[in-house]
Amino acid sequence: MKLQAKICGLNTPEVVDAAVRGGADAIGFVFYPPSPRSISPETAASIGRQTGRATRVGLFVDPDDGWLDAVLTGAALDMIQLHGSETPQRAAAIGSRTGLPVMKAIRIRGPEDFGAVDAYDGAADWLLFDAKPPKGQGHGLPGGNGVAFDWRLLAGRKWNRPWMLSGGLDAENVAEAVRISGAAWVDVSSGVESAPGTKDPARIAKFLDAVKSL
Ligand SMILES: O=C(O)c1ccccc1NCC(=O)[C@H](O)[C@H](O)COP(=O)(O)O
């Protein structure tokens, strides 16, 4: 199975175009106002029309129903990514309410953090493993911090649903990350930016070239 890639935090027509041209399999739109990548439902509706075959992933952090409804009224999404402290019950309720598959982010610093995974059986359709950054590292956000965790923690582990490797990836380290972790999907945000929130089309192309060469 070819390695697949999600490019997260896209916020202009130019960078969506770069991701689609580069063969991105999924595109992430951030609906979390404290993030420098956050966009409005109207912007997502507009740039989301040019995503081609790529899966449109809407990224939320502990959203209430009103925010979910507001975004989904304005923008067409194919998947919901929950990157906050959403419980399995809340994740299941969001999947039922929206009728969309739910990807739950699990933040990892050490082996003990995988203990949270089993509770999402039947509540989340996908998992995304991201770093739980040490204090003072990253951008102080729940995700999108450009911080990696020890990929060896994933080696040999199996889950009964698809999962993505995320956290601090870039064109230079993605091959090693996949070799060590066994990931079939990778996800990147900071590693294709020239500054927080400013996606770089050349870095997007370079990352996707690296992914598609594996
Ligand atoms: O990207 C953000 O700004 C963000 C803000 C709040 C919660 C999650 C966020 N991003 C989630 C993603 O899926 C990122 O792609 C993932 O955390 C990896 O980010 P990075 O380490 O910067 O590649």
mmCIF file of C-alpha atoms and ligand atoms in Angstrom:
data_model
loop_
_atom_site.group_PDB
_atom_site.id
_atom_site.type_symbol
_atom_site.label_atom_id
_atom_site.label_comp_id
_atom_site.label_asym_id
_atom_site.label_seq_id
_atom_site.Cartn_x
_atom_site.Cartn_y
_atom_site.Cartn_z
ATOM 1 C CA MET A 1 0.000 0.000 0.000
ATOM 2 C CA LYS A 2 1.454 3.385 -1.006
ATOM 3 C CA LEU A 3 2.184 5.807 1.813
ATOM 4 C CA GLN A 4 -0.492 8.497 2.025
ATOM 5 C CA ALA A 5 -0.247 12.051 3.294
ATOM 6 C CA LYS A 6 -2.417 14.706 4.899
ATOM 7 C CA ILE A 7 -1.303 18.338 4.686
ATOM 8 C CA CYS A 8 -2.888 20.256 7.542
ATOM 9 C CA GLY A 9 -3.659 23.901 8.147
ATOM 10 C CA LEU A 10 -4.135 24.976 4.534
ATOM 11 C CA ASN A 11 -5.575 28.465 4.309
ATOM 12 C CA THR A 12 -5.206 29.940 0.796
ATOM 13 C CA PRO A 13 -6.104 28.817 -2.735
ATOM 14 C CA GLU A 14 -2.416 28.764 -3.674
ATOM 15 C CA VAL A 15 -1.363 26.307 -0.980
ATOM 16 C CA VAL A 16 -4.403 24.084 -1.508
ATOM 17 C CA ASP A 17 -3.445 24.001 -5.183
ATOM 18 C CA ALA A 18 0.142 23.062 -4.277
ATOM 19 C CA ALA A 19 -1.092 20.231 -2.061
ATOM 20 C CA VAL A 20 -3.506 18.896 -4.682
ATOM 21 C CA ARG A 21 -0.901 19.127 -7.456
ATOM 22 C CA GLY A 22 1.589 17.330 -5.201
ATOM 23 C CA GLY A 23 -0.838 14.467 -4.670
ATOM 24 C CA ALA A 24 -1.997 15.071 -1.104
ATOM 25 C CA ASP A 25 -4.475 12.383 -0.069
ATOM 26 C CA ALA A 26 -6.076 14.546 2.632
ATOM 27 C CA ILE A 27 -6.201 18.256 3.325
ATOM 28 C CA GLY A 28 -6.773 19.702 6.789
ATOM 29 C CA PHE A 29 -8.659 22.921 7.531
ATOM 30 C CA VAL A 30 -8.232 24.263 11.064
ATOM 31 C CA PHE A 31 -11.338 25.620 12.810
ATOM 32 C CA TYR A 32 -9.654 26.642 16.075
ATOM 33 C CA PRO A 33 -9.360 30.440 16.330
ATOM 34 C CA PRO A 34 -6.247 30.541 18.593
ATOM 35 C CA SER A 35 -4.302 28.790 15.816
ATOM 36 C CA PRO A 36 -2.450 30.895 13.207
ATOM 37 C CA ARG A 37 -3.836 28.428 10.653
ATOM 38 C CA SER A 38 -7.479 28.838 11.616
ATOM 39 C CA ILE A 39 -9.890 29.781 8.838
ATOM 40 C CA SER A 40 -13.557 30.719 8.632
ATOM 41 C CA PRO A 41 -16.219 28.333 7.336
ATOM 42 C CA GLU A 42 -16.607 30.686 4.343
ATOM 43 C CA THR A 43 -12.922 30.458 3.463
ATOM 44 C CA ALA A 44 -13.037 26.680 3.828
ATOM 45 C CA ALA A 45 -16.085 26.555 1.560
ATOM 46 C CA SER A 46 -14.242 28.559 -1.075
ATOM 47 C CA ILE A 47 -10.849 26.860 -1.063
ATOM 48 C CA GLY A 48 -12.452 23.497 -0.363
ATOM 49 C CA ARG A 49 -13.882 23.497 -3.898
ATOM 50 C CA GLN A 50 -10.430 22.929 -5.344
ATOM 51 C CA THR A 51 -9.399 19.884 -3.317
ATOM 52 C CA GLY A 52 -10.008 17.344 -6.095
ATOM 53 C CA ARG A 53 -9.930 13.777 -4.771
ATOM 54 C CA ALA A 54 -8.310 14.727 -1.474
ATOM 55 C CA THR A 55 -10.273 14.048 1.696
ATOM 56 C CA ARG A 56 -11.288 17.339 3.367
ATOM 57 C CA VAL A 57 -10.596 17.081 7.091
ATOM 58 C CA GLY A 58 -12.024 19.675 9.454
ATOM 59 C CA LEU A 59 -9.905 20.091 12.576
ATOM 60 C CA PHE A 60 -11.536 21.061 15.865
ATOM 61 C CA VAL A 61 -10.512 21.335 19.528
ATOM 62 C CA ASP A 62 -13.306 20.520 21.987
ATOM 63 C CA PRO A 63 -15.993 22.018 19.706
ATOM 64 C CA ASP A 64 -19.537 22.570 20.902
ATOM 65 C CA ASP A 65 -22.460 21.603 18.696
ATOM 66 C CA GLY A 66 -23.064 25.213 17.690
ATOM 67 C CA TRP A 67 -19.553 25.599 16.260
ATOM 68 C CA LEU A 68 -19.721 22.248 14.500
ATOM 69 C CA ASP A 69 -23.079 23.203 12.960
ATOM 70 C CA ALA A 70 -21.785 26.637 11.918
ATOM 71 C CA VAL A 71 -18.752 25.169 10.169
ATOM 72 C CA LEU A 72 -20.638 22.329 8.510
ATOM 73 C CA THR A 73 -23.356 24.680 7.306
ATOM 74 C CA GLY A 74 -20.688 26.737 5.553
ATOM 75 C CA ALA A 75 -18.112 24.177 4.453
ATOM 76 C CA ALA A 76 -18.221 20.716 2.910
ATOM 77 C CA LEU A 77 -16.047 18.317 4.929
ATOM 78 C CA ASP A 78 -15.385 14.594 4.597
ATOM 79 C CA MET A 79 -13.938 13.913 8.054
ATOM 80 C CA ILE A 80 -13.839 15.505 11.511
ATOM 81 C CA GLN A 81 -10.539 15.578 13.407
ATOM 82 C CA LEU A 82 -10.788 16.099 17.153
ATOM 83 C CA HIS A 83 -7.559 17.367 18.670
ATOM 84 C CA GLY A 84 -8.707 18.352 22.153
ATOM 85 C CA SER A 85 -9.735 16.454 25.273
ATOM 86 C CA GLU A 86 -12.899 14.999 23.707
ATOM 87 C CA THR A 87 -14.069 11.865 25.529
ATOM 88 C CA PRO A 88 -14.996 8.707 23.601
ATOM 89 C CA GLN A 89 -18.642 9.511 24.305
ATOM 90 C CA ARG A 90 -18.251 13.035 22.860
ATOM 91 C CA ALA A 91 -16.371 11.714 19.831
ATOM 92 C CA ALA A 92 -19.141 9.174 19.167
ATOM 93 C CA ALA A 93 -21.806 11.861 19.602
ATOM 94 C CA ILE A 94 -20.026 14.139 17.110
ATOM 95 C CA GLY A 95 -19.820 11.296 14.603
ATOM 96 C CA SER A 96 -23.541 10.630 15.002
ATOM 97 C CA ARG A 97 -24.470 14.326 14.803
ATOM 98 C CA THR A 98 -22.393 15.076 11.717
ATOM 99 C CA GLY A 99 -22.646 11.742 9.932
ATOM 100 C CA LEU A 100 -18.910 12.041 9.212
ATOM 101 C CA PRO A 101 -16.018 9.771 10.174
ATOM 102 C CA VAL A 102 -14.161 11.000 13.247
ATOM 103 C CA MET A 103 -10.386 10.958 13.661
ATOM 104 C CA LYS A 104 -9.295 11.308 17.282
ATOM 105 C CA ALA A 105 -5.864 12.734 18.003
ATOM 106 C CA ILE A 106 -3.984 10.983 20.788
ATOM 107 C CA ARG A 107 -1.026 12.955 22.074
ATOM 108 C CA ILE A 108 2.039 10.889 22.877
ATOM 109 C CA ARG A 109 5.066 11.584 25.062
ATOM 110 C CA GLY A 110 5.708 8.100 26.490
ATOM 111 C CA PRO A 111 4.356 4.526 26.286
ATOM 112 C CA GLU A 112 1.811 5.200 28.997
ATOM 113 C CA ASP A 113 -0.023 7.588 26.652
ATOM 114 C CA PHE A 114 -1.189 4.697 24.471
ATOM 115 C CA GLY A 115 -3.417 3.618 27.348
ATOM 116 C CA ALA A 116 -6.028 6.086 26.135
ATOM 117 C CA VAL A 117 -6.467 4.398 22.742
ATOM 118 C CA ASP A 118 -8.709 1.432 23.585
ATOM 119 C CA ALA A 119 -11.411 3.652 25.084
ATOM 120 C CA TYR A 120 -12.034 5.104 21.599
ATOM 121 C CA ASP A 121 -12.924 1.676 20.188
ATOM 122 C CA GLY A 122 -16.304 2.168 18.543
ATOM 123 C CA ALA A 123 -16.130 5.930 19.100
ATOM 124 C CA ALA A 124 -13.483 7.046 16.595
ATOM 125 C CA ASP A 125 -13.052 5.750 13.058
ATOM 126 C CA TRP A 126 -9.430 6.887 12.762
ATOM 127 C CA LEU A 127 -6.617 7.647 15.161
ATOM 128 C CA LEU A 128 -3.914 10.291 14.768
ATOM 129 C CA PHE A 129 -0.805 10.080 16.944
ATOM 130 C CA ASP A 130 0.755 13.457 17.620
ATOM 131 C CA ALA A 131 3.396 14.646 20.065
ATOM 132 C CA LYS A 132 2.528 15.857 23.538
ATOM 133 C CA PRO A 133 5.177 18.598 23.537
ATOM 134 C CA PRO A 134 7.212 19.235 26.679
ATOM 135 C CA LYS A 135 6.427 22.559 28.346
ATOM 136 C CA GLY A 136 7.943 25.481 26.430
ATOM 137 C CA GLN A 137 8.303 23.553 23.178
ATOM 138 C CA GLY A 138 6.192 24.232 20.076
ATOM 139 C CA HIS A 139 3.638 26.993 19.677
ATOM 140 C CA GLY A 140 1.703 26.333 22.902
ATOM 141 C CA LEU A 141 -1.208 24.856 20.920
ATOM 142 C CA PRO A 142 -2.943 21.481 21.393
ATOM 143 C CA GLY A 143 -1.343 20.498 18.071
ATOM 144 C CA GLY A 144 0.525 21.897 15.123
ATOM 145 C CA ASN A 145 3.612 22.430 17.295
ATOM 146 C CA GLY A 146 6.274 21.045 14.985
ATOM 147 C CA VAL A 147 7.418 18.660 17.729
ATOM 148 C CA ALA A 148 8.049 14.944 17.142
ATOM 149 C CA PHE A 149 7.707 12.110 19.613
ATOM 150 C CA ASP A 150 9.765 8.898 19.715
ATOM 151 C CA TRP A 151 8.579 6.995 16.641
ATOM 152 C CA ARG A 152 9.899 3.738 18.183
ATOM 153 C CA LEU A 153 6.914 3.865 20.525
ATOM 154 C CA LEU A 154 4.707 2.946 17.545
ATOM 155 C CA ALA A 155 6.872 0.106 16.209
ATOM 156 C CA GLY A 156 4.985 -3.190 16.107
ATOM 157 C CA ARG A 157 1.761 -1.806 17.558
ATOM 158 C CA LYS A 158 -1.499 -2.642 15.790
ATOM 159 C CA TRP A 159 -4.905 -1.043 16.041
ATOM 160 C CA ASN A 160 -8.212 -2.143 14.523
ATOM 161 C CA ARG A 161 -8.683 1.114 12.633
ATOM 162 C CA PRO A 162 -6.491 3.250 10.381
ATOM 163 C CA TRP A 163 -4.110 5.741 11.957
ATOM 164 C CA MET A 164 -1.842 8.621 10.991
ATOM 165 C CA LEU A 165 1.595 9.553 12.269
ATOM 166 C CA SER A 166 1.934 13.242 13.028
ATOM 167 C CA GLY A 167 4.164 15.642 14.883
ATOM 168 C CA GLY A 168 7.314 17.400 13.702
ATOM 169 C CA LEU A 169 7.475 15.684 10.303
ATOM 170 C CA ASP A 170 9.154 17.249 7.302
ATOM 171 C CA ALA A 171 10.622 16.243 3.930
ATOM 172 C CA GLU A 172 13.926 15.320 5.560
ATOM 173 C CA ASN A 173 12.692 13.028 8.331
ATOM 174 C CA VAL A 174 9.510 11.467 6.926
ATOM 175 C CA ALA A 175 11.256 8.414 5.429
ATOM 176 C CA GLU A 176 12.921 7.592 8.767
ATOM 177 C CA ALA A 177 9.678 8.215 10.636
ATOM 178 C CA VAL A 178 7.805 5.766 8.398
ATOM 179 C CA ARG A 179 10.579 3.157 8.539
ATOM 180 C CA ILE A 180 10.632 3.208 12.328
ATOM 181 C CA SER A 181 6.898 3.575 13.031
ATOM 182 C CA GLY A 182 5.403 1.520 10.192
ATOM 183 C CA ALA A 183 2.952 4.343 9.452
ATOM 184 C CA ALA A 184 0.783 4.047 6.327
ATOM 185 C CA TRP A 185 -0.379 7.659 6.660
ATOM 186 C CA VAL A 186 1.588 10.755 7.641
ATOM 187 C CA ASP A 187 0.403 14.240 8.544
ATOM 188 C CA VAL A 188 2.283 17.535 8.546
ATOM 189 C CA SER A 189 1.714 21.175 9.304
ATOM 190 C CA SER A 190 4.765 23.092 10.620
ATOM 191 C CA GLY A 191 7.185 21.168 8.414
ATOM 192 C CA VAL A 192 5.700 22.712 5.268
ATOM 193 C CA GLU A 193 5.567 26.292 6.560
ATOM 194 C CA SER A 194 7.930 29.275 6.297
ATOM 195 C CA ALA A 195 6.370 30.681 9.501
ATOM 196 C CA PRO A 196 3.521 29.541 11.782
ATOM 197 C CA GLY A 197 0.394 29.738 9.629
ATOM 198 C CA THR A 198 2.257 30.522 6.405
ATOM 199 C CA LYS A 199 2.310 27.406 4.254
ATOM 200 C CA ASP A 200 5.117 27.248 1.686
ATOM 201 C CA PRO A 201 4.131 25.707 -1.679
ATOM 202 C CA ALA A 202 7.720 24.600 -2.322
ATOM 203 C CA ARG A 203 7.940 22.844 1.046
ATOM 204 C CA ILE A 204 4.558 21.206 0.429
ATOM 205 C CA ALA A 205 5.816 19.909 -2.918
ATOM 206 C CA LYS A 206 9.086 18.700 -1.380
ATOM 207 C CA PHE A 207 7.284 16.862 1.429
ATOM 208 C CA LEU A 208 4.861 15.196 -0.957
ATOM 209 C CA ASP A 209 7.684 14.232 -3.335
ATOM 210 C CA ALA A 210 9.436 12.590 -0.381
ATOM 211 C CA VAL A 211 6.248 10.744 0.601
ATOM 212 C CA LYS A 212 5.434 9.582 -2.914
ATOM 213 C CA SER A 213 9.006 8.322 -3.412
ATOM 214 C CA LEU A 214 8.679 5.791 -0.566
HETATM 215 O O1 LIG B 1 -2.324 23.030 13.229
HETATM 216 C C1 LIG B 1 -2.739 23.658 14.196
HETATM 217 O O2 LIG B 1 -2.603 24.896 14.320
HETATM 218 C C2 LIG B 1 -3.467 22.961 15.302
HETATM 219 C C3 LIG B 1 -3.998 23.713 16.350
HETATM 220 C C4 LIG B 1 -4.686 23.068 17.373
HETATM 221 C C5 LIG B 1 -4.871 21.696 17.356
HETATM 222 C C6 LIG B 1 -4.356 20.929 16.303
HETATM 223 C C7 LIG B 1 -3.653 21.559 15.279
HETATM 224 N N1 LIG B 1 -3.101 20.822 14.245
HETATM 225 C C8 LIG B 1 -3.387 19.414 14.172
HETATM 226 C C9 LIG B 1 -2.731 18.673 13.078
HETATM 227 O O3 LIG B 1 -3.311 17.729 12.548
HETATM 228 C C10 LIG B 1 -1.276 18.943 12.785
HETATM 229 O O4 LIG B 1 -1.040 18.617 11.435
HETATM 230 C C11 LIG B 1 -0.447 18.036 13.684
HETATM 231 O O5 LIG B 1 -0.621 18.453 15.022
HETATM 232 C C12 LIG B 1 1.023 18.071 13.303
HETATM 233 O O6 LIG B 1 1.498 19.382 13.383
HETATM 234 P P1 LIG B 1 3.071 19.659 13.120
HETATM 235 O O7 LIG B 1 3.826 18.974 14.237
HETATM 236 O O8 LIG B 1 3.167 21.149 13.134
HETATM 237 O O9 LIG B 1 3.405 19.064 11.772
#
